[in-house]
mmCIF file of C-alpha atoms in Angstrom:
data_model
loop_
_atom_site.group_PDB
_atom_site.id
_atom_site.type_symbol
_atom_site.label_atom_id
_atom_site.label_comp_id
_atom_site.label_asym_id
_atom_site.label_seq_id
_atom_site.Cartn_x
_atom_site.Cartn_y
_atom_site.Cartn_z
ATOM 1 C CA MET A 1 8.113 -22.267 52.650
ATOM 2 C CA ARG A 2 6.374 -25.355 52.051
ATOM 3 C CA LEU A 3 5.854 -27.320 48.334
ATOM 4 C CA ARG A 4 3.602 -30.067 48.375
ATOM 5 C CA THR A 5 3.085 -32.536 45.304
ATOM 6 C CA ALA A 6 0.367 -34.278 43.585
ATOM 7 C CA SER A 7 2.886 -37.882 44.305
ATOM 8 C CA GLY A 8 2.230 -37.121 48.443
ATOM 9 C CA THR A 9 6.304 -36.217 48.656
ATOM 10 C CA CYS A 10 6.310 -33.128 50.859
ATOM 11 C CA PRO A 11 9.085 -31.543 51.292
ATOM 12 C CA ARG A 12 8.971 -30.302 54.548
ATOM 13 C CA LEU A 13 12.861 -28.763 54.685
ATOM 14 C CA TRP A 14 14.212 -25.780 53.320
ATOM 15 C CA ARG A 15 17.855 -24.049 53.823
ATOM 16 C CA ALA A 16 18.754 -20.797 52.399
ATOM 17 C CA LEU A 17 22.108 -19.860 51.629
ATOM 18 C CA PRO A 18 22.776 -15.930 51.227
ATOM 19 C CA CYS A 19 22.625 -14.834 47.095
ATOM 20 C CA PRO A 20 21.643 -11.658 46.202
ATOM 21 C CA PRO A 21 20.026 -10.995 42.712
ATOM 22 C CA ALA A 22 23.436 -9.144 41.253
ATOM 23 C CA GLU A 23 24.727 -12.602 41.909
ATOM 24 C CA LEU A 24 22.508 -14.974 41.053
ATOM 25 C CA ARG A 25 19.672 -14.709 38.852
ATOM 26 C CA LEU A 26 18.167 -18.570 38.385
ATOM 27 C CA ASP A 27 15.265 -17.542 35.634
ATOM 28 C CA LEU A 28 18.473 -15.602 33.624
ATOM 29 C CA VAL A 29 20.899 -18.616 33.791
ATOM 30 C CA LEU A 30 19.341 -21.847 34.192
ATOM 31 C CA PRO A 31 16.862 -21.437 30.834
ATOM 32 C CA SER A 32 19.891 -20.308 28.744
ATOM 33 C CA GLY A 33 21.136 -23.342 27.151
ATOM 34 C CA GLN A 34 24.185 -24.220 29.564
ATOM 35 C CA ALA A 35 22.401 -26.649 31.498
ATOM 36 C CA PHE A 36 18.685 -29.105 30.115
ATOM 37 C CA ARG A 37 17.846 -30.500 32.998
ATOM 38 C CA TRP A 38 16.056 -27.420 34.823
ATOM 39 C CA ARG A 39 12.314 -26.600 34.719
ATOM 40 C CA GLU A 40 10.017 -23.832 36.157
ATOM 41 C CA SER A 41 8.369 -26.180 37.988
ATOM 42 C CA SER A 42 5.999 -23.128 39.545
ATOM 43 C CA PRO A 43 6.508 -19.361 38.831
ATOM 44 C CA GLY A 44 10.326 -18.817 40.591
ATOM 45 C CA ALA A 45 10.603 -22.234 40.957
ATOM 46 C CA TRP A 46 12.880 -24.661 39.161
ATOM 47 C CA THR A 47 12.950 -27.483 40.008
ATOM 48 C CA GLY A 48 15.895 -29.927 38.399
ATOM 49 C CA VAL A 49 18.624 -33.005 38.871
ATOM 50 C CA LEU A 50 21.791 -31.814 40.305
ATOM 51 C CA ALA A 51 24.350 -34.522 41.510
ATOM 52 C CA GLY A 52 22.223 -37.527 42.011
ATOM 53 C CA ARG A 53 19.362 -36.156 43.947
ATOM 54 C CA VAL A 54 15.506 -34.037 42.811
ATOM 55 C CA TRP A 55 16.168 -30.653 43.898
ATOM 56 C CA THR A 56 13.696 -27.215 43.774
ATOM 57 C CA LEU A 57 15.268 -23.891 43.959
ATOM 58 C CA ARG A 58 13.432 -20.480 44.470
ATOM 59 C CA GLN A 59 14.879 -17.251 45.297
ATOM 60 C CA GLU A 60 13.644 -14.097 47.666
ATOM 61 C CA ARG A 61 15.239 -11.480 48.547
ATOM 62 C CA ASP A 62 19.258 -11.663 48.858
ATOM 63 C CA ARG A 63 18.602 -15.404 50.009
ATOM 64 C CA LEU A 64 18.863 -18.272 47.345
ATOM 65 C CA TRP A 65 15.954 -21.340 48.578
ATOM 66 C CA TYR A 66 16.367 -25.062 48.273
ATOM 67 C CA THR A 67 15.195 -27.864 48.975
ATOM 68 C CA VAL A 68 15.720 -31.597 48.208
ATOM 69 C CA TYR A 69 13.873 -34.611 47.233
ATOM 70 C CA GLY A 70 14.004 -37.979 48.964
ATOM 71 C CA GLU A 71 14.271 -40.878 47.008
ATOM 72 C CA GLU A 72 11.509 -43.933 46.289
ATOM 73 C CA GLU A 73 11.642 -46.309 48.812
ATOM 74 C CA GLU A 74 11.916 -50.334 46.955
ATOM 75 C CA ASP A 75 8.420 -51.024 45.954
ATOM 76 C CA GLY A 76 8.277 -47.348 43.952
ATOM 77 C CA ARG A 77 6.478 -45.347 46.924
ATOM 78 C CA PRO A 78 7.905 -41.354 47.855
ATOM 79 C CA THR A 79 9.632 -41.361 50.687
ATOM 80 C CA GLY A 80 7.533 -38.827 52.170
ATOM 81 C CA ALA A 81 9.455 -35.992 52.785
ATOM 82 C CA ALA A 82 12.531 -34.074 51.556
ATOM 83 C CA LYS A 83 16.174 -35.613 52.520
ATOM 84 C CA PRO A 84 18.030 -33.472 55.593
ATOM 85 C CA HIS A 85 19.903 -30.892 54.758
ATOM 86 C CA SER A 86 23.300 -29.502 55.622
ATOM 87 C CA ALA A 87 26.185 -27.754 54.688
ATOM 88 C CA GLU A 88 26.481 -31.159 51.935
ATOM 89 C CA THR A 89 23.453 -29.366 50.214
ATOM 90 C CA ASP A 90 24.584 -25.983 51.052
ATOM 91 C CA GLN A 91 28.287 -27.005 49.548
ATOM 92 C CA ILE A 92 27.196 -28.272 46.238
ATOM 93 C CA LEU A 93 25.051 -25.532 45.287
ATOM 94 C CA ARG A 94 27.991 -23.360 46.285
ATOM 95 C CA ASP A 95 29.859 -25.502 43.692
ATOM 96 C CA TYR A 96 26.946 -25.852 41.009
ATOM 97 C CA PHE A 97 26.736 -22.508 40.289
ATOM 98 C CA GLN A 98 30.109 -21.010 41.433
ATOM 99 C CA LEU A 99 29.270 -18.888 44.303
ATOM 100 C CA ASP A 100 32.458 -18.175 45.658
ATOM 101 C CA VAL A 101 33.250 -16.242 42.238
ATOM 102 C CA GLY A 102 32.630 -12.670 42.035
ATOM 103 C CA LEU A 103 29.781 -11.563 39.725
ATOM 104 C CA GLN A 104 29.798 -7.952 40.972
ATOM 105 C CA ALA A 105 33.309 -7.351 40.823
ATOM 106 C CA LEU A 106 33.200 -9.007 37.126
ATOM 107 C CA TYR A 107 30.727 -6.972 35.757
ATOM 108 C CA ARG A 108 32.615 -3.274 36.529
ATOM 109 C CA THR A 109 35.489 -5.033 35.085
ATOM 110 C CA TRP A 110 33.571 -5.588 31.862
ATOM 111 C CA GLY A 111 31.862 -2.678 32.311
ATOM 112 C CA ALA A 112 34.868 -1.096 32.397
ATOM 113 C CA ALA A 113 36.865 -2.136 28.733
ATOM 114 C CA ASP A 114 33.674 -2.880 26.895
ATOM 115 C CA PRO A 115 31.276 -0.079 26.271
ATOM 116 C CA LEU A 116 28.630 -2.874 25.167
ATOM 117 C CA PHE A 117 29.141 -4.678 27.787
ATOM 118 C CA ARG A 118 28.034 -1.480 29.848
ATOM 119 C CA GLU A 119 24.965 -1.549 28.124
ATOM 120 C CA VAL A 120 23.525 -4.779 28.659
ATOM 121 C CA ALA A 121 24.731 -4.771 31.814
ATOM 122 C CA ASP A 122 22.008 -3.094 34.112
ATOM 123 C CA ASP A 123 19.442 -4.999 32.342
ATOM 124 C CA PHE A 124 21.209 -8.579 32.939
ATOM 125 C CA PRO A 125 22.702 -9.454 36.056
ATOM 126 C CA GLY A 126 23.654 -12.784 38.001
ATOM 127 C CA VAL A 127 23.925 -14.681 34.859
ATOM 128 C CA ARG A 128 27.128 -16.758 36.039
ATOM 129 C CA VAL A 129 28.056 -20.072 34.486
ATOM 130 C CA LEU A 130 27.405 -23.589 35.808
ATOM 131 C CA ARG A 131 29.764 -25.744 36.856
ATOM 132 C CA GLN A 132 28.868 -28.708 35.812
ATOM 133 C CA ASP A 133 29.440 -32.554 35.684
ATOM 134 C CA PRO A 134 32.333 -33.502 32.937
ATOM 135 C CA VAL A 135 30.111 -36.435 31.496
ATOM 136 C CA GLU A 136 27.142 -35.193 31.583
ATOM 137 C CA CYS A 137 28.414 -31.586 30.139
ATOM 138 C CA LEU A 138 30.452 -33.691 27.623
ATOM 139 C CA LEU A 139 27.515 -36.000 26.866
ATOM 140 C CA SER A 140 24.884 -33.190 26.822
ATOM 141 C CA PHE A 141 26.486 -30.968 24.427
ATOM 142 C CA ILE A 142 26.899 -33.819 21.815
ATOM 143 C CA CYS A 143 23.191 -33.342 21.424
ATOM 144 C CA THR A 144 23.332 -29.777 20.846
ATOM 145 C CA SER A 145 24.626 -30.118 16.788
ATOM 146 C CA ASN A 146 22.397 -29.059 14.461
ATOM 147 C CA ASN A 147 19.284 -28.875 17.301
ATOM 148 C CA HIS A 148 17.617 -26.287 19.391
ATOM 149 C CA ILE A 149 17.197 -25.626 23.336
ATOM 150 C CA SER A 150 14.227 -27.320 23.794
ATOM 151 C CA ARG A 151 14.498 -30.048 21.357
ATOM 152 C CA ILE A 152 17.676 -30.697 22.974
ATOM 153 C CA THR A 153 16.079 -30.419 27.186
ATOM 154 C CA ALA A 154 13.763 -32.743 25.396
ATOM 155 C CA MET A 155 15.924 -35.564 23.591
ATOM 156 C CA ILE A 156 18.291 -35.580 27.903
ATOM 157 C CA GLU A 157 15.188 -36.676 29.528
ATOM 158 C CA ARG A 158 14.716 -39.147 27.081
ATOM 159 C CA LEU A 159 18.285 -40.281 27.462
ATOM 160 C CA CYS A 160 17.946 -39.979 31.294
ATOM 161 C CA GLN A 161 14.269 -42.082 31.370
ATOM 162 C CA ALA A 162 15.692 -44.895 29.429
ATOM 163 C CA PHE A 163 19.171 -45.553 30.754
ATOM 164 C CA GLY A 164 19.433 -43.642 34.226
ATOM 165 C CA ARG A 165 18.591 -44.566 37.648
ATOM 166 C CA ARG A 166 14.901 -43.340 39.164
ATOM 167 C CA LEU A 167 14.910 -40.571 41.773
ATOM 168 C CA CYS A 168 11.684 -39.767 42.659
ATOM 169 C CA CYS A 169 8.370 -38.493 41.656
ATOM 170 C CA LEU A 170 6.793 -34.954 41.683
ATOM 171 C CA ASP A 171 3.546 -33.980 40.699
ATOM 172 C CA GLY A 172 3.225 -37.211 38.535
ATOM 173 C CA GLN A 173 6.834 -36.608 36.540
ATOM 174 C CA PRO A 174 9.103 -39.387 37.229
ATOM 175 C CA PHE A 175 12.576 -37.710 37.829
ATOM 176 C CA HIS A 176 15.850 -40.030 36.448
ATOM 177 C CA ALA A 177 19.776 -39.444 37.437
ATOM 178 C CA PHE A 178 21.538 -39.074 34.637
ATOM 179 C CA PRO A 179 22.992 -41.889 33.066
ATOM 180 C CA SER A 180 26.222 -43.574 34.556
ATOM 181 C CA LEU A 181 28.871 -44.230 30.951
ATOM 182 C CA SER A 182 29.234 -48.137 31.988
ATOM 183 C CA ALA A 183 24.915 -47.422 30.921
ATOM 184 C CA LEU A 184 25.678 -46.159 27.745
ATOM 185 C CA THR A 185 28.743 -48.271 27.024
ATOM 186 C CA GLY A 186 26.731 -51.823 26.382
ATOM 187 C CA ALA A 187 26.523 -52.943 22.481
ATOM 188 C CA ASP A 188 22.750 -51.924 21.502
ATOM 189 C CA ALA A 189 23.500 -48.255 23.634
ATOM 190 C CA GLU A 190 23.280 -46.980 19.955
ATOM 191 C CA ALA A 191 20.586 -48.522 18.543
ATOM 192 C CA GLN A 192 18.613 -47.528 21.875
ATOM 193 C CA LEU A 193 19.602 -43.767 21.210
ATOM 194 C CA ARG A 194 18.218 -44.202 17.567
ATOM 195 C CA ALA A 195 14.785 -45.424 18.748
ATOM 196 C CA LEU A 196 14.817 -42.316 21.489
ATOM 197 C CA GLY A 197 14.999 -39.873 18.372
ATOM 198 C CA PHE A 198 18.854 -38.902 18.307
ATOM 199 C CA GLY A 199 20.039 -39.901 14.848
ATOM 200 C CA TYR A 200 22.822 -39.644 13.945
ATOM 201 C CA ARG A 201 23.728 -38.447 17.541
ATOM 202 C CA ALA A 202 23.213 -41.656 18.801
ATOM 203 C CA LYS A 203 26.756 -42.596 17.062
ATOM 204 C CA PHE A 204 28.248 -40.018 18.896
ATOM 205 C CA VAL A 205 27.603 -40.272 22.220
ATOM 206 C CA SER A 206 27.389 -44.320 22.618
ATOM 207 C CA GLY A 207 30.483 -43.540 20.840
ATOM 208 C CA SER A 208 32.553 -41.027 23.586
ATOM 209 C CA ALA A 209 31.294 -42.301 26.505
ATOM 210 C CA ARG A 210 33.228 -45.405 25.164
ATOM 211 C CA ALA A 211 35.953 -43.658 24.172
ATOM 212 C CA VAL A 212 35.620 -42.211 28.580
ATOM 213 C CA ALA A 213 35.125 -45.268 29.871
ATOM 214 C CA GLU A 214 37.712 -47.804 28.169
ATOM 215 C CA GLY A 215 40.186 -44.450 27.944
ATOM 216 C CA ILE A 216 40.461 -41.242 30.743
ATOM 217 C CA GLY A 217 37.543 -42.811 32.929
ATOM 218 C CA ALA A 218 35.355 -40.015 34.462
ATOM 219 C CA GLU A 219 37.784 -39.767 36.894
ATOM 220 C CA GLY A 220 40.940 -38.390 34.792
ATOM 221 C CA LEU A 221 37.780 -36.126 33.040
ATOM 222 C CA CYS A 222 37.602 -34.330 35.672
ATOM 223 C CA ARG A 223 41.418 -34.233 36.410
ATOM 224 C CA LEU A 224 41.039 -31.832 33.296
ATOM 225 C CA ARG A 225 40.271 -29.479 35.212
ATOM 226 C CA ALA A 226 43.420 -28.822 36.769
ATOM 227 C CA ALA A 227 44.750 -29.320 32.878
ATOM 228 C CA PRO A 228 45.214 -26.404 30.946
ATOM 229 C CA TYR A 229 42.847 -25.043 28.626
ATOM 230 C CA ALA A 230 44.966 -25.983 25.785
ATOM 231 C CA GLU A 231 45.423 -29.795 26.232
ATOM 232 C CA ALA A 232 41.762 -30.077 28.339
ATOM 233 C CA ARG A 233 40.456 -28.772 24.619
ATOM 234 C CA ARG A 234 42.787 -31.131 22.628
ATOM 235 C CA VAL A 235 41.504 -34.234 25.079
ATOM 236 C CA LEU A 236 38.037 -33.381 24.406
ATOM 237 C CA CYS A 237 38.441 -32.951 20.560
ATOM 238 C CA ALA A 238 39.921 -36.709 19.980
ATOM 239 C CA LEU A 239 36.655 -37.894 20.690
ATOM 240 C CA PRO A 240 33.689 -38.497 18.491
ATOM 241 C CA GLY A 241 31.369 -36.017 17.949
ATOM 242 C CA VAL A 242 33.459 -32.932 19.957
ATOM 243 C CA GLY A 243 34.724 -30.328 18.086
ATOM 244 C CA THR A 244 35.863 -27.039 18.588
ATOM 245 C CA LYS A 245 33.128 -25.487 19.567
ATOM 246 C CA VAL A 246 31.269 -28.370 22.008
ATOM 247 C CA ALA A 247 35.052 -28.496 23.326
ATOM 248 C CA ASP A 248 35.174 -25.273 24.460
ATOM 249 C CA CYS A 249 31.485 -25.108 25.538
ATOM 250 C CA VAL A 250 32.911 -28.283 28.764
ATOM 251 C CA CYS A 251 35.807 -26.367 29.047
ATOM 252 C CA LEU A 252 33.615 -23.643 30.205
ATOM 253 C CA MET A 253 30.721 -25.423 31.757
ATOM 254 C CA ALA A 254 32.553 -28.915 33.354
ATOM 255 C CA LEU A 255 36.237 -28.450 33.186
ATOM 256 C CA ASP A 256 36.560 -24.926 34.948
ATOM 257 C CA LYS A 257 38.081 -23.228 31.892
ATOM 258 C CA ALA A 258 36.852 -19.670 32.403
ATOM 259 C CA GLU A 259 38.761 -17.906 29.366
ATOM 260 C CA ALA A 260 37.069 -20.691 27.027
ATOM 261 C CA VAL A 261 34.968 -19.312 24.502
ATOM 262 C CA PRO A 262 32.616 -21.456 22.577
ATOM 263 C CA VAL A 263 32.733 -19.626 19.325
ATOM 264 C CA ASP A 264 29.619 -20.861 16.505
ATOM 265 C CA THR A 265 28.681 -18.755 13.734
ATOM 266 C CA HIS A 266 26.181 -16.611 16.214
ATOM 267 C CA VAL A 267 29.217 -15.550 18.219
ATOM 268 C CA TRP A 268 31.242 -14.788 14.952
ATOM 269 C CA ARG A 269 28.604 -12.382 13.445
ATOM 270 C CA ILE A 270 28.899 -10.442 16.869
ATOM 271 C CA ALA A 271 32.570 -9.942 16.778
ATOM 272 C CA ARG A 272 31.881 -8.935 13.193
ATOM 273 C CA GLN A 273 29.058 -7.540 13.483
ATOM 274 C CA ARG A 274 29.217 -5.540 16.979
ATOM 275 C CA TYR A 275 33.227 -4.785 17.492
ATOM 276 C CA GLY A 276 33.938 -4.790 13.990
ATOM 277 C CA ALA A 277 36.514 -7.355 14.299
ATOM 278 C CA ALA A 278 38.086 -8.414 11.031
ATOM 279 C CA LEU A 279 38.332 -11.479 12.037
ATOM 280 C CA GLY A 280 38.094 -15.563 10.658
ATOM 281 C CA GLY A 281 38.048 -14.528 7.300
ATOM 282 C CA LYS A 282 34.820 -16.202 5.023
ATOM 283 C CA SER A 283 34.258 -19.172 6.952
ATOM 284 C CA LEU A 284 34.763 -20.521 10.146
ATOM 285 C CA THR A 285 38.358 -22.390 10.364
ATOM 286 C CA PRO A 286 39.418 -23.804 13.248
ATOM 287 C CA ARG A 287 42.300 -20.652 12.696
ATOM 288 C CA ALA A 288 38.991 -18.438 12.936
ATOM 289 C CA HIS A 289 37.827 -19.865 16.260
ATOM 290 C CA GLN A 290 40.919 -19.227 17.354
ATOM 291 C CA GLU A 291 41.122 -15.567 16.683
ATOM 292 C CA ILE A 292 38.082 -15.145 18.133
ATOM 293 C CA GLY A 293 38.539 -16.063 21.639
ATOM 294 C CA ASP A 294 42.101 -14.893 21.559
ATOM 295 C CA PHE A 295 40.116 -11.407 20.246
ATOM 296 C CA PHE A 296 37.820 -11.830 23.593
ATOM 297 C CA ARG A 297 39.717 -12.638 25.796
ATOM 298 C CA GLY A 298 42.223 -9.573 25.339
ATOM 299 C CA LEU A 299 39.241 -7.854 25.914
ATOM 300 C CA TRP A 300 37.694 -9.487 28.661
ATOM 301 C CA GLY A 301 40.313 -11.081 30.125
ATOM 302 C CA SER A 302 40.122 -14.176 32.593
ATOM 303 C CA HIS A 303 36.880 -14.715 32.814
ATOM 304 C CA ALA A 304 36.098 -14.156 28.493
ATOM 305 C CA GLY A 305 33.422 -17.013 28.863
ATOM 306 C CA TRP A 306 31.296 -15.271 31.336
ATOM 307 C CA ALA A 307 31.135 -12.328 29.860
ATOM 308 C CA GLN A 308 29.791 -14.045 26.901
ATOM 309 C CA ALA A 309 26.941 -15.441 28.955
ATOM 310 C CA VAL A 310 25.939 -12.657 29.945
ATOM 311 C CA LEU A 311 25.277 -10.839 26.185
ATOM 312 C CA PHE A 312 23.918 -14.252 25.117
ATOM 313 C CA CYS A 313 21.925 -13.738 27.927
ATOM 314 C CA ALA A 314 21.024 -10.591 26.043
ATOM 315 C CA ASP A 315 20.455 -11.966 22.537
ATOM 316 C CA LEU A 316 17.737 -14.464 23.906
ATOM 317 C CA ARG A 317 15.758 -11.587 26.768
ATOM 318 C CA LYS A 318 16.160 -8.406 24.421
ATOM 319 C CA GLY A 319 15.221 -10.010 21.098
ATOM 320 C CA GLN A 320 18.137 -8.672 19.509
ATOM 321 C CA GLU A 321 18.470 -11.825 16.666
ATOM 322 C CA PRO A 322 15.644 -13.199 14.781
ATOM 323 C CA ALA A 323 13.359 -16.132 16.128
ATOM 324 C CA GLY A 324 14.703 -18.823 18.116
ATOM 325 C CA SER A 325 18.141 -17.262 17.286
ATOM 326 C CA ARG A 326 19.714 -18.255 20.732
ATOM 327 C CA ASP A 327 19.069 -22.352 20.035
ATOM 328 C CA GLN A 328 21.148 -21.394 16.199
ATOM 329 C CA ASN A 329 24.576 -21.213 19.498
ATOM 330 C CA TRP A 330 24.034 -24.239 19.301
ATOM 331 C CA GLU A 331 23.495 -24.840 15.329
ATOM 332 C CA GLY A 332 25.519 -22.506 13.960
ATOM 333 C CA CYS A 333 28.965 -24.608 13.671
ATOM 334 C CA GLY A 334 30.688 -25.217 10.404
ATOM 335 C CA GLN A 335 31.594 -28.028 8.441
ATOM 336 C CA ASP A 336 34.870 -27.108 7.658
ATOM 337 C CA SER A 337 35.846 -26.654 11.575
ATOM 338 C CA CYS A 338 33.981 -28.885 13.642
ATOM 339 C CA ARG A 339 33.016 -32.273 13.635
ATOM 340 C CA ASP A 340 29.789 -32.321 15.602
ATOM 341 C CA GLY A 341 27.534 -32.480 12.672
ATOM 342 C CA PRO A 342 25.715 -35.423 10.491
ATOM 343 C CA ARG A 343 28.640 -37.393 7.988
#
């Protein structure tokens, strides 16, 4: 397996991990709105940035193949070859996709508890929750309020190009690392973000970057992985632009809180219309968030957030909701219950 790019970078080294489609489907997970740094660079191949490196991933039968590109030289020329792969790069992918979690067993457990889950499970195998860098996940999801996936992806790309370190260029497209906290805490960071089209979110991105940098730091954010779910959510909700839904997204997708169920109007509608749950009254209040999360945790168990990710994927692919509804997963917070919107 070889891939040559127009820039001259030719990754000669590919490495494979054992990973059947029932445990991971790249085509379902990577474009589902969990992360915003991946694109389908050719049929079946996904290229993106992970852990400060540029990767291409693809699946063949029961193997997950990957290559990692070398960084540019100081004069801007590509190194011309992939970086050597090793047990370290294997572990980065295993950690990112949480491959130590047996997904097929979870599907069986959820299906036994929930007939509605059984209806979609066979058509949507391998939907996993990613384990992302907490800083990147936090600042990315602040950008999701009142937004849709394609626009969020473009915003994150502009953010990385403006503030992140350049890694390499493939097929004429430059790739950049996600910005460090320090890069986003300068006096003119908010103005720069507004110029990049972030609107009111510019204040929240720069404000949260500054609050984390001056408070618990990136290391402290990572340490929330070991904290109880309620404590992690409380710390996150104290940050500028972070409400209950965004906090739950970060808890689920970066802080190892598999029980976190991000709730917006879309999830609320699923709970009420498909499950007949009389939850939340007439508006999506903090109490409603808690009740709906508790309902799904009671139904699906300790990995309730993972089960919800499968249903989201099913909605997206089957078109069960109006056009663009999956994007509305990031639009539907009522102002009475979340601090993610404009003020």
